[in-house]
Amino acid sequence: MRTRKNIRRIGVLTSGGDSPGMNAAIRAVVRTAIYNNLEVVGIMRGYSGLLSKQFMSMQSHSVSKIISQGGTMLKSSRCPEFKNPEVRKVAYENLQESCIDALVVIGGDGSFRGANLLFKEFGLPVVGVPGTIDNDIYGTDFTIGFDTAINTAVSAVDKLRDTADSHNLIFFVEVMGRDAGFIALNTSIATGAEATLVPEIHTDIDKLCSYMELDRRKNKTSSIIIVAEGEDGGGAIGVAQKVKERLPNYEARVTTLGHIQRGGSPSCNDRVLASLLGHEAVNALISGRSGVMIGQMQNQVVFTPFDEACTRHNEINKKLYEISRILSL
Ligand code: ADP
Ligand code: F6P
């Protein structure tokens, strides 16, 4: 979608769950805007800062050396009250008062829902940049932070494998992903896990137990079961409990990787993706694009209307799911 507005000052915010590489995206937005003689205002704590006018003028040096840092220098938040139209009106008035005439929103699909409403209700030029470890956003092959998160998970599971092997243990390892199994599936393939449970596929405890019995007959010295937090068997703790009831002689342990997956220095891939998308988001606003999320698909920069980016989801690769079990046999 294209709107024609003379843009002089851009606001940038990070919203929802943070992800490694958000800082690299902020840096790219700030430096590209300055390169194009635009002013940039950093909005703290996502939509919460928009409401409380936590604005700070950003210069080139404001983003020095943040490219290697995890988290987000602008901080992030969940701001449920932003679903209220009256509250969004206050946000828009705050932007107007500070002469911020366009916005870059770095976050997940929830953040884009809010951004879409600002675009539709007030005609505010807004471009979204996909930053979430979950990789579930339609309109981009990868989201910023996913690569770092899976590498963190892989390194943790490799360590768990060492101790599992030494003690002939079964480990149920819970990884993030409330609605999507990308982190679980990639971690599973990369660590040779024996089974993978994801939100997209019903958890069949009997089938899982039969896998474990087969693995035991083959004298496997350890088993790793990767459990996405949103699968329907009750998470790693719930699934481990159910398996224990059926296979009481199997010794199992549960590890939840949790927010470790959201932190840490971003990988090279995440830094590059964030730099590209942050840069192109500003170019898009300058050229009059709005109401869209910017992404990269098959090495091309693509724009997806918020309406689509918020309602559709990337699908996990079912083929990869099938081969993950075959390769661990
Ligand atoms: P993410 O952006 O990572 O998906 P959330 O779903 O928590 O994270 O969304 C981040 C924020 O976006 C929410 O706290 C809220 O401020 C805003 N948001 C989410 N959904 C909506 C909506 N339907 N309408 C307006 N704002 C929304
Ligand atoms: O959306 C990113 C994410 O890390 C999800 O994988 C996870 O379910 C959620 O955020 C956790 O968020 P919170 O820290 O708010 O519980």
mmCIF file of N, CA and C in Angstrom, residues 7-56:
data_model
loop_
_atom_site.group_PDB
_atom_site.id
_atom_site.type_symbol
_atom_site.label_atom_id
_atom_site.label_comp_id
_atom_site.label_asym_id
_atom_site.label_seq_id
_atom_site.Cartn_x
_atom_site.Cartn_y
_atom_site.Cartn_z
ATOM 1 N N ILE A 7 7.682 12.880 4.826
ATOM 2 C CA ILE A 7 8.153 12.367 6.110
ATOM 3 C C ILE A 7 9.436 13.082 6.514
ATOM 4 N N ARG A 8 9.409 13.646 7.725
ATOM 5 C CA ARG A 8 10.620 14.321 8.216
ATOM 6 C C ARG A 8 11.165 13.650 9.468
ATOM 7 N N ARG A 9 10.252 13.086 10.251
ATOM 8 C CA ARG A 9 10.707 12.475 11.515
ATOM 9 C C ARG A 9 10.052 11.095 11.679
ATOM 10 N N ILE A 10 10.918 10.085 11.904
ATOM 11 C CA ILE A 10 10.439 8.704 12.029
ATOM 12 C C ILE A 10 10.564 8.241 13.471
ATOM 13 N N GLY A 11 9.552 7.555 13.960
ATOM 14 C CA GLY A 11 9.644 6.919 15.276
ATOM 15 C C GLY A 11 9.962 5.437 15.099
ATOM 16 N N VAL A 12 10.693 4.869 16.051
ATOM 17 C CA VAL A 12 10.983 3.429 15.980
ATOM 18 C C VAL A 12 10.744 2.825 17.359
ATOM 19 N N LEU A 13 10.084 1.663 17.383
ATOM 20 C CA LEU A 13 9.851 0.980 18.660
ATOM 21 C C LEU A 13 9.985 -0.526 18.497
ATOM 22 N N THR A 14 10.263 -1.195 19.631
ATOM 23 C CA THR A 14 10.289 -2.663 19.660
ATOM 24 C C THR A 14 9.180 -3.118 20.605
ATOM 25 N N SER A 15 8.460 -4.162 20.208
ATOM 26 C CA SER A 15 7.256 -4.545 20.962
ATOM 27 C C SER A 15 7.110 -6.060 21.021
ATOM 28 N N GLY A 16 6.409 -6.539 22.035
ATOM 29 C CA GLY A 16 6.209 -7.995 22.202
ATOM 30 C C GLY A 16 7.459 -8.646 22.772
ATOM 31 N N GLY A 17 7.567 -9.960 22.588
ATOM 32 C CA GLY A 17 8.747 -10.673 23.101
ATOM 33 C C GLY A 17 9.997 -10.205 22.382
ATOM 34 N N ASP A 18 11.051 -9.869 23.127
ATOM 35 C CA ASP A 18 12.270 -9.391 22.451
ATOM 36 C C ASP A 18 12.938 -10.541 21.700
ATOM 37 N N SER A 19 13.879 -10.190 20.831
ATOM 38 C CA SER A 19 14.598 -11.245 20.102
ATOM 39 C C SER A 19 15.978 -10.732 19.732
ATOM 40 N N PRO A 20 16.970 -11.648 19.703
ATOM 41 C CA PRO A 20 18.331 -11.206 19.386
ATOM 42 C C PRO A 20 18.391 -10.686 17.944
ATOM 43 N N GLY A 21 18.900 -9.491 17.795
ATOM 44 C CA GLY A 21 18.946 -8.866 16.471
ATOM 45 C C GLY A 21 18.055 -7.626 16.404
ATOM 46 N N MET A 22 17.201 -7.451 17.408
ATOM 47 C CA MET A 22 16.360 -6.237 17.407
ATOM 48 C C MET A 22 17.246 -4.994 17.440
ATOM 49 N N ASN A 23 18.358 -5.065 18.200
ATOM 50 C CA ASN A 23 19.254 -3.904 18.252
ATOM 51 C C ASN A 23 19.861 -3.600 16.887
ATOM 52 N N ALA A 24 20.204 -4.656 16.171
ATOM 53 C CA ALA A 24 20.779 -4.444 14.832
ATOM 54 C C ALA A 24 19.747 -3.777 13.917
ATOM 55 N N ALA A 25 18.472 -4.137 14.106
ATOM 56 C CA ALA A 25 17.413 -3.519 13.292
ATOM 57 C C ALA A 25 17.236 -2.044 13.665
ATOM 58 N N ILE A 26 17.275 -1.749 14.964
ATOM 59 C CA ILE A 26 17.153 -0.344 15.416
ATOM 60 C C ILE A 26 18.295 0.472 14.814
ATOM 61 N N ARG A 27 19.491 -0.087 14.890
ATOM 62 C CA ARG A 27 20.682 0.608 14.366
ATOM 63 C C ARG A 27 20.505 0.918 12.878
ATOM 64 N N ALA A 28 19.990 -0.069 12.142
ATOM 65 C CA ALA A 28 19.821 0.131 10.698
ATOM 66 C C ALA A 28 18.773 1.208 10.408
ATOM 67 N N VAL A 29 17.700 1.210 11.192
ATOM 68 C CA VAL A 29 16.654 2.232 11.006
ATOM 69 C C VAL A 29 17.244 3.617 11.270
ATOM 70 N N VAL A 30 17.938 3.750 12.394
ATOM 71 C CA VAL A 30 18.473 5.061 12.788
ATOM 72 C C VAL A 30 19.474 5.566 11.745
ATOM 73 N N ARG A 31 20.395 4.714 11.361
ATOM 74 C CA ARG A 31 21.462 5.185 10.460
ATOM 75 C C ARG A 31 20.935 5.436 9.045
ATOM 76 N N THR A 32 19.977 4.626 8.609
ATOM 77 C CA THR A 32 19.413 4.860 7.262
ATOM 78 C C THR A 32 18.613 6.159 7.245
ATOM 79 N N ALA A 33 17.874 6.402 8.325
ATOM 80 C CA ALA A 33 17.091 7.639 8.388
ATOM 81 C C ALA A 33 18.026 8.853 8.363
ATOM 82 N N ILE A 34 19.077 8.805 9.169
ATOM 83 C CA ILE A 34 20.005 9.942 9.230
ATOM 84 C C ILE A 34 20.691 10.132 7.867
ATOM 85 N N TYR A 35 21.031 9.041 7.245
ATOM 86 C CA TYR A 35 21.657 9.094 5.911
ATOM 87 C C TYR A 35 20.748 9.831 4.921
ATOM 88 N N ASN A 36 19.436 9.678 5.131
ATOM 89 C CA ASN A 36 18.455 10.330 4.254
ATOM 90 C C ASN A 36 17.942 11.660 4.810
ATOM 91 N N ASN A 37 18.710 12.240 5.736
ATOM 92 C CA ASN A 37 18.377 13.538 6.337
ATOM 93 C C ASN A 37 17.041 13.563 7.068
ATOM 94 N N LEU A 38 16.667 12.425 7.646
ATOM 95 C CA LEU A 38 15.454 12.376 8.457
ATOM 96 C C LEU A 38 15.855 12.354 9.929
ATOM 97 N N GLU A 39 14.953 12.828 10.772
ATOM 98 C CA GLU A 39 15.199 12.716 12.223
ATOM 99 C C GLU A 39 14.600 11.399 12.713
ATOM 100 N N VAL A 40 15.177 10.856 13.771
ATOM 101 C CA VAL A 40 14.659 9.601 14.330
ATOM 102 C C VAL A 40 14.405 9.763 15.823
ATOM 103 N N VAL A 41 13.267 9.246 16.239
ATOM 104 C CA VAL A 41 12.915 9.264 17.657
ATOM 105 C C VAL A 41 12.748 7.822 18.117
ATOM 106 N N GLY A 42 13.456 7.449 19.176
ATOM 107 C CA GLY A 42 13.304 6.116 19.766
ATOM 108 C C GLY A 42 12.157 6.152 20.756
ATOM 109 N N ILE A 43 11.231 5.224 20.622
ATOM 110 C CA ILE A 43 10.085 5.146 21.539
ATOM 111 C C ILE A 43 10.351 3.971 22.484
ATOM 112 N N MET A 44 10.406 4.277 23.771
ATOM 113 C CA MET A 44 10.781 3.242 24.745
ATOM 114 C C MET A 44 9.603 2.331 25.070
ATOM 115 N N ARG A 45 9.911 1.061 25.331
ATOM 116 C CA ARG A 45 8.951 0.078 25.855
ATOM 117 C C ARG A 45 7.715 -0.108 24.966
ATOM 118 N N GLY A 46 7.938 -0.140 23.676
ATOM 119 C CA GLY A 46 6.856 -0.464 22.751
ATOM 120 C C GLY A 46 5.691 0.512 22.842
ATOM 121 N N TYR A 47 4.476 -0.033 22.737
ATOM 122 C CA TYR A 47 3.295 0.837 22.736
ATOM 123 C C TYR A 47 3.090 1.516 24.097
ATOM 124 N N SER A 48 3.656 0.947 25.150
ATOM 125 C CA SER A 48 3.528 1.587 26.469
ATOM 126 C C SER A 48 4.214 2.951 26.449
ATOM 127 N N GLY A 49 5.389 3.010 25.818
ATOM 128 C CA GLY A 49 6.132 4.271 25.748
ATOM 129 C C GLY A 49 5.471 5.288 24.832
ATOM 130 N N LEU A 50 4.695 4.768 23.895
ATOM 131 C CA LEU A 50 3.958 5.663 22.991
ATOM 132 C C LEU A 50 2.861 6.387 23.787
ATOM 133 N N LEU A 51 2.325 5.671 24.756
ATOM 134 C CA LEU A 51 1.250 6.253 25.574
ATOM 135 C C LEU A 51 1.794 7.187 26.644
ATOM 136 N N SER A 52 2.973 6.845 27.182
ATOM 137 C CA SER A 52 3.525 7.675 28.262
ATOM 138 C C SER A 52 4.570 8.672 27.726
ATOM 139 N N LYS A 53 4.640 8.787 26.419
ATOM 140 C CA LYS A 53 5.551 9.740 25.748
ATOM 141 C C LYS A 53 7.010 9.557 26.183
ATOM 142 N N GLN A 54 7.429 8.303 26.231
ATOM 143 C CA GLN A 54 8.852 8.055 26.531
ATOM 144 C C GLN A 54 9.607 8.068 25.209
ATOM 145 N N PHE A 55 9.915 9.262 24.762
ATOM 146 C CA PHE A 55 10.560 9.440 23.462
ATOM 147 C C PHE A 55 11.998 9.930 23.668
ATOM 148 N N MET A 56 12.897 9.461 22.817
ATOM 149 C CA MET A 56 14.252 10.039 22.882
ATOM 150 C C MET A 56 14.800 10.236 21.476
#
